[in-house]
C-alpha positions as a Markdown table, in Angstrom:
| # | Residue | x | y | z |
|---|---|---|---|---|
| 1 | Unk | 2.6 | -43.5 | 6.6 |
| 2 | Unk | -0.9 | -41.9 | 6.6 |
| 3 | Unk | -1.3 | -38.3 | 5.4 |
| 4 | Unk | -2.7 | -36.0 | 8.0 |
| 5 | Unk | -4.6 | -32.8 | 7.4 |
| 6 | Unk | -2.6 | -29.6 | 8.0 |
| 7 | Unk | -3.4 | -27.7 | 11.2 |
| 8 | Unk | -3.7 | -24.5 | 9.2 |
| 9 | Unk | -6.7 | -24.1 | 6.9 |
| 10 | Unk | -6.4 | -21.2 | 4.3 |
| 11 | Unk | -9.6 | -19.1 | 4.2 |
| 12 | Unk | -11.4 | -19.3 | 0.8 |
| 13 | Unk | -10.6 | -16.2 | -1.3 |
| 14 | Unk | -13.3 | -14.7 | -3.5 |
| 15 | Unk | -12.9 | -11.8 | -5.9 |
| 16 | Unk | -14.4 | -8.6 | -4.7 |
| 17 | Unk | -17.4 | -6.8 | -6.3 |
| 18 | Unk | -16.7 | -3.7 | -8.3 |
| 19 | Unk | -16.8 | -0.4 | -6.3 |
| 20 | Unk | -19.1 | 2.5 | -6.8 |
| 21 | Unk | -17.9 | 5.3 | -9.2 |
| 22 | Unk | -16.6 | 8.7 | -8.0 |
| 23 | Unk | -16.8 | 10.7 | -11.2 |
| 24 | Unk | -16.9 | 10.7 | -15.0 |
| 25 | Unk | -13.8 | 8.6 | -15.5 |
| 26 | Unk | -14.5 | 5.9 | -13.0 |
| 27 | Unk | -18.2 | 5.8 | -14.0 |
| 28 | Unk | -17.4 | 5.2 | -17.7 |
| 29 | Unk | -14.8 | 2.6 | -16.8 |
| 30 | Unk | -17.1 | 0.7 | -14.5 |
| 31 | Unk | -20.0 | 0.8 | -16.9 |
| 32 | Unk | -17.7 | -0.6 | -19.6 |
| 33 | Unk | -16.4 | -3.4 | -17.3 |
| 34 | Unk | -19.9 | -4.4 | -16.3 |
| 35 | Unk | -21.1 | -4.5 | -19.9 |
| 36 | Unk | -18.1 | -6.4 | -21.1 |
| 37 | Unk | -17.1 | -3.9 | -23.8 |
| 38 | Unk | -14.2 | -1.5 | -24.3 |
| 39 | Unk | -14.5 | 1.8 | -22.4 |
| 40 | Unk | -15.7 | 4.8 | -24.3 |
| 41 | Unk | -13.0 | 7.4 | -24.9 |
| 42 | Unk | -12.8 | 9.5 | -21.8 |
| 43 | Unk | -11.7 | 13.0 | -22.7 |
| 44 | Unk | -11.6 | 14.0 | -19.0 |
| 45 | Unk | -8.8 | 11.5 | -18.4 |
| 46 | Unk | -6.2 | 13.6 | -20.2 |
| 47 | Unk | -6.9 | 16.6 | -18.0 |
| 48 | Unk | -7.8 | 14.7 | -14.8 |
| 49 | Unk | -6.5 | 15.8 | -11.4 |
| 50 | Unk | -3.5 | 13.5 | -10.9 |
| 51 | Unk | -4.3 | 13.2 | -7.2 |
| 52 | Unk | -8.1 | 13.2 | -7.4 |
| 53 | Unk | -10.6 | 10.6 | -6.2 |
| 54 | Unk | -12.0 | 9.9 | -9.6 |
| 55 | Unk | -8.7 | 9.2 | -11.2 |
| 56 | Unk | -7.4 | 7.1 | -8.3 |
| 57 | Unk | -10.5 | 4.9 | -8.1 |
| 58 | Unk | -10.2 | 4.2 | -11.8 |
| 59 | Unk | -6.5 | 3.4 | -11.5 |
| 60 | Unk | -7.2 | 1.2 | -8.5 |
| 61 | Unk | -9.8 | -0.8 | -10.5 |
| 62 | Unk | -7.4 | -1.1 | -13.5 |
| 63 | Unk | -4.6 | -2.3 | -11.3 |
| 64 | Unk | -6.7 | -4.8 | -9.5 |
| 65 | Unk | -7.2 | -6.6 | -12.8 |
| 66 | Unk | -3.5 | -7.7 | -12.3 |
| 67 | Unk | -4.2 | -8.9 | -8.8 |
| 68 | Unk | -7.4 | -10.7 | -7.7 |
| 69 | Unk | -9.7 | -9.2 | -10.3 |
| 70 | Unk | -13.4 | -8.6 | -9.7 |
| 71 | Unk | -16.4 | -10.8 | -9.3 |
| 72 | Unk | -17.9 | -11.9 | -12.7 |
| 73 | Unk | -15.3 | -10.1 | -14.8 |
| 74 | Unk | -13.4 | -12.2 | -17.4 |
| 75 | Unk | -9.7 | -12.6 | -16.7 |
| 76 | Unk | -8.9 | -11.6 | -20.3 |
| 77 | Unk | -9.6 | -8.0 | -19.4 |
| 78 | Unk | -6.2 | -7.8 | -17.7 |
| 79 | Unk | -4.5 | -7.2 | -21.0 |
| 80 | Unk | -7.4 | -5.4 | -22.9 |
| 81 | Unk | -5.7 | -2.8 | -25.1 |
| 82 | Unk | -8.3 | -0.1 | -24.5 |
| 83 | Unk | -8.0 | -0.6 | -20.7 |
| 84 | Unk | -4.2 | -0.4 | -20.9 |
| 85 | Unk | -4.4 | 2.8 | -23.0 |
| 86 | Unk | -6.7 | 4.4 | -20.4 |
| 87 | Unk | -4.4 | 3.2 | -17.6 |
| 88 | Unk | -1.4 | 4.8 | -19.3 |
| 89 | Unk | -3.2 | 8.2 | -19.6 |
| 90 | Unk | -4.2 | 8.1 | -15.9 |
| 91 | Unk | -0.7 | 7.0 | -14.9 |
| 92 | Unk | 0.9 | 9.9 | -16.7 |
| 93 | Unk | -1.4 | 12.4 | -14.9 |
| 94 | Unk | -0.5 | 10.7 | -11.6 |
| 95 | Unk | 3.2 | 10.8 | -12.3 |
| 96 | Unk | 3.1 | 14.5 | -13.3 |
| 97 | Unk | 1.4 | 15.4 | -10.1 |
| 98 | Unk | 4.0 | 13.4 | -8.1 |
| 99 | Unk | 7.0 | 14.9 | -9.9 |
| 100 | Unk | 5.5 | 18.4 | -9.3 |
| 101 | Unk | 5.0 | 17.7 | -5.6 |
| 102 | Unk | 8.2 | 16.1 | -4.4 |
| 103 | Unk | 11.1 | 18.3 | -3.2 |
| 104 | Unk | 13.9 | 16.5 | -5.1 |
| 105 | Unk | 16.7 | 16.1 | -2.6 |
| 106 | Unk | 20.2 | 15.6 | -4.2 |
| 107 | Unk | 20.8 | 11.9 | -3.4 |
| 108 | Unk | 19.6 | 8.7 | -1.7 |
| 109 | Unk | 21.6 | 9.4 | 1.5 |
| 110 | Unk | 19.7 | 12.6 | 2.0 |
| 111 | Unk | 16.4 | 11.1 | 1.2 |
| 112 | Unk | 16.9 | 8.2 | 3.7 |
| 113 | Unk | 18.2 | 10.6 | 6.4 |
| 114 | Unk | 14.9 | 12.5 | 6.1 |
| 115 | Unk | 13.0 | 9.3 | 6.9 |
| 116 | Unk | 15.1 | 8.6 | 10.0 |
| 117 | Unk | 14.3 | 11.9 | 11.7 |
| 118 | Unk | 11.7 | 11.4 | 14.3 |
| 119 | Unk | 9.4 | 14.3 | 15.2 |
| 120 | Unk | 10.5 | 16.4 | 18.1 |
| 121 | Unk | 8.7 | 18.4 | 20.8 |
| 122 | Unk | 6.0 | 17.4 | 23.2 |
| 123 | Unk | 3.3 | 17.0 | 20.6 |
| 124 | Unk | 4.7 | 15.3 | 17.5 |
| 125 | Unk | 2.1 | 15.2 | 14.7 |
| 126 | Unk | 1.7 | 11.9 | 12.8 |
| 127 | Unk | -1.1 | 9.4 | 12.6 |
| 128 | Unk | 0.8 | 6.8 | 14.6 |
| 129 | Unk | 1.7 | 9.3 | 17.3 |
| 130 | Unk | -2.0 | 10.3 | 17.5 |
| 131 | Unk | -3.1 | 6.7 | 17.8 |
| 132 | Unk | -0.5 | 5.9 | 20.4 |
| 133 | Unk | -1.4 | 8.9 | 22.6 |
| 134 | Unk | -5.1 | 9.3 | 22.3 |
| 135 | Unk | -6.6 | 7.0 | 19.7 |
| 136 | Unk | -9.8 | 5.4 | 20.6 |
| 137 | Unk | -11.0 | 1.9 | 19.4 |
| 138 | Unk | -13.0 | 3.5 | 16.5 |
| 139 | Unk | -9.9 | 5.3 | 15.3 |
| 140 | Unk | -7.9 | 2.1 | 15.2 |
| 141 | Unk | -10.7 | 0.3 | 13.4 |
| 142 | Unk | -10.8 | 3.0 | 10.7 |
| 143 | Unk | -7.1 | 2.9 | 10.3 |
| 144 | Unk | -7.1 | -0.9 | 9.9 |
| 145 | Unk | -10.0 | -0.8 | 7.4 |
| 146 | Unk | -8.1 | 1.7 | 5.3 |
| 147 | Unk | -4.7 | 0.0 | 5.5 |
| 148 | Unk | -6.4 | -3.3 | 4.5 |
| 149 | Unk | -6.3 | -2.1 | 0.9 |
| 150 | Unk | -2.6 | -2.8 | 1.0 |
| 151 | Unk | -2.0 | -5.1 | 3.9 |
| 152 | Unk | -4.3 | -7.8 | 2.6 |
| 153 | Unk | -2.0 | -8.1 | -0.4 |
| 154 | Unk | 1.2 | -7.0 | 1.5 |
| 155 | Unk | 4.3 | -7.2 | -0.6 |
| 156 | Unk | 2.5 | -8.4 | -3.7 |
| 157 | Unk | 3.1 | -5.1 | -5.6 |
| 158 | Unk | 6.8 | -5.2 | -4.8 |
| 159 | Unk | 7.2 | -8.7 | -6.4 |
| 160 | Unk | 6.8 | -7.1 | -9.8 |
| 161 | Unk | 10.3 | -5.6 | -9.4 |
| 162 | Unk | 12.1 | -8.9 | -8.9 |
| 163 | Unk | 12.7 | -9.8 | -12.6 |
| 164 | Unk | 14.1 | -6.2 | -13.1 |
| 165 | Unk | 16.8 | -6.7 | -10.4 |
| 166 | Unk | 20.1 | -8.6 | -10.4 |
| 167 | Unk | 22.8 | -9.8 | -8.0 |
| 168 | Unk | 22.8 | -8.3 | -4.5 |
| 169 | Unk | 19.7 | -6.2 | -5.2 |
| 170 | Unk | 17.6 | -9.2 | -6.2 |
| 171 | Unk | 19.0 | -11.5 | -3.4 |
| 172 | Unk | 18.3 | -8.8 | -0.7 |
| 173 | Unk | 14.8 | -8.1 | -2.0 |
| 174 | Unk | 13.9 | -11.8 | -2.1 |
| 175 | Unk | 15.3 | -12.2 | 1.5 |
| 176 | Unk | 13.0 | -9.5 | 2.8 |
| 177 | Unk | 10.0 | -10.6 | 0.7 |
| 178 | Unk | 10.5 | -14.2 | 2.0 |
| 179 | Unk | 9.8 | -12.9 | 5.5 |
| 180 | Unk | 6.8 | -10.9 | 4.3 |
| 181 | Unk | 5.3 | -14.1 | 2.9 |
| 182 | Unk | 5.6 | -16.0 | 6.1 |
| 183 | Unk | 9.1 | -17.6 | 5.5 |
| 184 | Unk | 7.3 | -20.6 | 3.9 |
| 185 | Unk | 4.5 | -20.9 | 6.4 |
| 186 | Unk | 1.0 | -19.9 | 5.2 |
| 187 | Unk | -0.3 | -19.0 | 8.6 |
| 188 | Unk | 2.6 | -16.5 | 9.0 |
| 189 | Unk | 2.0 | -14.6 | 5.8 |
| 190 | Unk | 1.7 | -10.9 | 6.7 |
| 191 | Unk | -1.5 | -10.5 | 4.8 |
| 192 | Unk | -3.0 | -13.4 | 6.8 |
| 193 | Unk | -1.8 | -11.8 | 10.1 |
| 194 | Unk | -3.4 | -8.5 | 9.1 |
| 195 | Unk | -6.7 | -10.3 | 8.4 |
| 196 | Unk | -6.4 | -11.7 | 11.9 |
| 197 | Unk | -5.9 | -8.2 | 13.2 |
| 198 | Unk | -9.0 | -7.0 | 11.4 |
| 199 | Unk | -11.1 | -9.9 | 12.8 |
| 200 | Unk | -9.8 | -9.1 | 16.3 |
| 201 | Unk | -11.0 | -5.5 | 15.8 |
| 202 | Unk | -14.4 | -6.6 | 14.6 |
| 203 | Unk | -13.8 | -5.7 | 10.9 |
| 204 | Unk | -14.7 | -7.8 | 7.9 |
| 205 | Unk | -11.7 | -9.5 | 6.4 |
| 206 | Unk | -12.7 | -9.9 | 2.7 |
| 207 | Unk | -10.1 | -8.7 | 0.2 |
| 208 | Unk | -11.2 | -5.3 | -1.1 |
| 209 | Unk | -14.0 | -4.9 | 1.3 |
| 210 | Unk | -13.3 | -1.3 | 2.2 |
| 211 | Unk | -12.5 | 0.2 | -1.1 |
| 212 | Unk | -15.7 | 2.3 | -1.2 |
| 213 | Unk | -14.9 | 3.5 | 2.3 |
| 214 | Unk | -11.4 | 4.7 | 1.4 |
| 215 | Unk | -10.7 | 8.3 | 0.6 |
| 216 | Unk | -8.7 | 9.0 | -2.6 |
| 217 | Unk | -5.6 | 9.7 | -0.5 |
| 218 | Unk | -5.6 | 6.1 | 0.6 |
| 219 | Unk | -6.1 | 4.8 | -3.0 |
| 220 | Unk | -3.2 | 6.9 | -4.2 |
| 221 | Unk | -0.9 | 5.3 | -1.5 |
| 222 | Unk | -1.8 | 1.9 | -2.8 |
| 223 | Unk | -1.7 | 2.9 | -6.5 |
| 224 | Unk | 1.9 | 4.1 | -6.2 |
| 225 | Unk | 3.1 | 0.6 | -5.5 |
| 226 | Unk | 1.4 | -0.8 | -8.5 |
| 227 | Unk | 2.5 | 2.0 | -10.8 |
| 228 | Unk | 6.1 | 1.6 | -9.9 |
| 229 | Unk | 5.9 | -2.2 | -9.9 |
| 230 | Unk | 4.3 | -2.6 | -13.3 |
| 231 | Unk | 6.7 | -0.3 | -15.1 |
| 232 | Unk | 10.2 | -1.5 | -15.7 |
| 233 | Unk | 11.3 | 2.1 | -16.2 |
| 234 | Unk | 10.3 | 2.8 | -12.6 |
| 235 | Unk | 12.2 | -0.1 | -11.0 |
| 236 | Unk | 14.4 | 2.4 | -9.1 |
| 237 | Unk | 11.3 | 4.1 | -7.8 |
| 238 | Unk | 9.8 | 0.8 | -6.7 |
| 239 | Unk | 13.0 | 0.1 | -4.7 |
| 240 | Unk | 12.8 | 3.6 | -3.3 |
| 241 | Unk | 9.2 | 3.0 | -2.2 |
| 242 | Unk | 10.0 | -0.3 | -0.6 |
| 243 | Unk | 12.9 | 1.4 | 1.3 |
| 244 | Unk | 10.6 | 4.1 | 2.6 |
| 245 | Unk | 8.1 | 1.6 | 3.8 |
| 246 | Unk | 10.7 | -0.6 | 5.6 |
| 247 | Unk | 12.7 | 2.3 | 7.1 |
| 248 | Unk | 9.6 | 3.9 | 8.7 |
| 249 | Unk | 7.8 | 0.7 | 9.6 |
| 250 | Unk | 9.5 | -0.3 | 12.8 |
| 251 | Unk | 9.0 | 2.9 | 14.9 |
| 252 | Unk | 5.4 | 3.3 | 13.5 |
| 253 | Unk | 4.6 | -0.3 | 14.3 |
| 254 | Unk | 5.9 | 0.1 | 17.8 |
| 255 | Unk | 3.5 | 3.0 | 18.4 |
| 256 | Unk | 0.6 | 1.1 | 16.9 |
| 257 | Unk | 1.2 | -1.9 | 19.1 |
| 258 | Unk | 1.2 | 0.4 | 22.1 |
| 259 | Unk | -2.1 | 2.0 | 20.9 |
| 260 | Unk | -3.7 | -1.4 | 20.5 |
| 261 | Unk | -2.6 | -2.6 | 23.9 |
| 262 | Unk | -3.8 | 0.6 | 25.5 |
| 263 | Unk | -7.3 | 0.3 | 24.0 |
| 264 | Unk | -7.7 | -3.3 | 25.0 |
| 265 | Unk | -7.3 | -5.0 | 21.6 |
| 266 | Unk | -6.7 | -8.7 | 21.5 |
| 267 | Unk | -3.5 | -10.6 | 21.0 |
| 268 | Unk | -4.0 | -11.1 | 17.3 |
| 269 | Unk | -4.3 | -7.4 | 16.7 |
| 270 | Unk | -1.2 | -6.5 | 18.7 |
| 271 | Unk | 0.8 | -9.4 | 17.1 |
| 272 | Unk | 0.7 | -7.9 | 13.6 |
| 273 | Unk | 2.5 | -4.8 | 14.6 |
| 274 | Unk | 4.8 | -6.4 | 17.1 |
| 275 | Unk | 5.9 | -8.7 | 14.3 |
| 276 | Unk | 6.9 | -5.7 | 12.3 |
| 277 | Unk | 8.9 | -3.9 | 15.0 |
| 278 | Unk | 11.8 | -6.4 | 15.0 |
| 279 | Unk | 11.5 | -7.8 | 11.5 |
| 280 | Unk | 11.4 | -4.4 | 9.8 |
| 281 | Unk | 14.4 | -3.1 | 11.8 |
| 282 | Unk | 16.4 | -5.9 | 10.2 |
| 283 | Unk | 14.8 | -5.4 | 6.8 |
| 284 | Unk | 15.7 | -1.8 | 6.9 |
| 285 | Unk | 19.4 | -2.6 | 6.9 |
| 286 | Unk | 19.1 | -5.2 | 4.2 |
| 287 | Unk | 17.2 | -2.8 | 2.0 |
| 288 | Unk | 19.7 | 0.0 | 2.5 |
| 289 | Unk | 22.8 | -2.0 | 2.1 |
| 290 | Unk | 21.9 | -4.8 | -0.3 |
| 291 | Unk | 18.8 | -3.7 | -2.3 |
| 292 | Unk | 19.6 | 0.0 | -2.8 |
| 293 | Unk | 23.4 | -0.5 | -2.6 |
| 294 | Unk | 23.3 | -3.4 | -5.0 |
| 295 | Unk | 21.0 | -1.6 | -7.5 |
| 296 | Unk | 23.1 | 1.6 | -7.5 |
| 297 | Unk | 26.4 | -0.3 | -7.8 |
| 298 | Unk | 25.0 | -1.8 | -11.0 |
| 299 | Unk | 22.9 | 1.1 | -12.3 |
| 300 | Unk | 24.1 | 4.3 | -10.6 |
| 301 | Unk | 21.9 | 6.4 | -13.0 |
| 302 | Unk | 18.8 | 5.1 | -11.2 |
| 303 | Unk | 19.7 | 7.1 | -8.0 |
| 304 | Unk | 17.3 | 9.9 | -9.0 |
| 305 | Unk | 14.5 | 7.3 | -9.5 |
| 306 | Unk | 15.2 | 5.8 | -6.1 |
| 307 | Unk | 15.0 | 9.2 | -4.5 |
| 308 | Unk | 11.7 | 9.9 | -6.4 |
| 309 | Unk | 10.2 | 6.6 | -5.0 |
| 310 | Unk | 11.1 | 7.6 | -1.5 |
| 311 | Unk | 9.8 | 11.2 | -1.8 |
| 312 | Unk | 6.6 | 10.2 | -3.6 |
| 313 | Unk | 5.9 | 7.7 | -0.8 |
| 314 | Unk | 6.4 | 10.4 | 1.8 |
| 315 | Unk | 4.2 | 12.9 | -0.1 |
| 316 | Unk | 1.3 | 10.5 | -0.4 |
| 317 | Unk | 1.5 | 9.3 | 3.2 |
| 318 | Unk | 1.6 | 12.9 | 4.4 |
| 319 | Unk | -1.5 | 13.7 | 2.4 |
| 320 | Unk | -3.3 | 10.7 | 3.8 |
| 321 | Unk | -2.1 | 11.5 | 7.4 |
| 322 | Unk | -3.4 | 15.1 | 7.1 |
| 323 | Unk | -6.8 | 13.9 | 5.9 |
| 324 | Unk | -7.1 | 11.4 | 8.8 |
| 325 | Unk | -6.0 | 13.8 | 11.5 |
| 326 | Unk | -8.2 | 16.6 | 10.2 |
| 327 | Unk | -11.3 | 14.4 | 10.4 |
| 328 | Unk | -10.4 | 12.8 | 13.7 |
| 329 | Unk | -9.5 | 16.0 | 15.5 |
| 330 | Unk | -13.0 | 17.2 | 14.6 |
| 331 | Unk | -14.5 | 13.9 | 15.9 |
| 332 | Unk | -15.5 | 12.8 | 12.4 |
| 333 | Unk | -15.1 | 9.5 | 10.6 |
| 334 | Unk | -12.3 | 9.4 | 8.0 |
| 335 | Unk | -14.2 | 6.8 | 6.1 |
| 336 | Unk | -16.5 | 7.7 | 3.1 |
| 337 | Unk | -18.9 | 4.9 | 4.2 |
| 338 | Unk | -19.4 | 3.3 | 7.6 |
| 339 | Unk | -16.9 | 0.5 | 8.5 |
| 340 | Unk | -19.5 | -2.1 | 9.3 |
């Protein structure tokens, strides 16, 4: 029987170029990476703003060595001891800022209930409400450009937690991730669907294309996933983060699909969010009952970490939302550099 070519052709993936620095820490790191040597000691790292642009660009670059890497950088840098030491210092600053900023509700039930409360009143304030009601095409383009930092590797950071889970928690997590990765079909992988959305909106679809455009608040949102995923001690927080994403995804995706239809976006753009409306409503139940339930049945002491993961996600998303809305309400771009 002759072998026929598949209908789907996977786009060729190339490693992105290194971004531009945003301060002393990222400048020294990027200089070291380009020169192929260990970074100079960065005294500023120990006292860096845990939520600042400089720290989060440096962390983003260090984490990307575990994903797609960067153009012309040797792959051996992934486990360079000096880079790992710098990453640890920056992570501790990030963690300290997060722990100082979260409210610390008493249990997972309370944390999840907070996610399920929809804004009330005639003028609810959130990015997706804004986009649904009054977002213009340029707002949606900017939103997609920023979210591409995660969605072009959607679910990859959460895979780090799989070897740290057992039984129901692992089975439930794998079931949800299987859907995120297209249920065995490359053309249905959510990262691919988001690239189609970007193309529909006239954006470039290369992995990492919009890092320089992203404010530090967006980098922090993405960095939290890698921080929790790469530390076994934060496996509970990784599950909490995943739960926060899945619980809030369905209503937000519904609003974004409406915004895209209202502004005349094409079918590929609308499809990404319509896919998430139904899928993530199901995923929410699996994550609540099987992933969180299974994890805490086996390791009840991790409840505080699950709560931390949920609350840290909300904290960072709220910071990002405030930045976007502040700029958009003043008719200013939320991007540090133009989107095209």
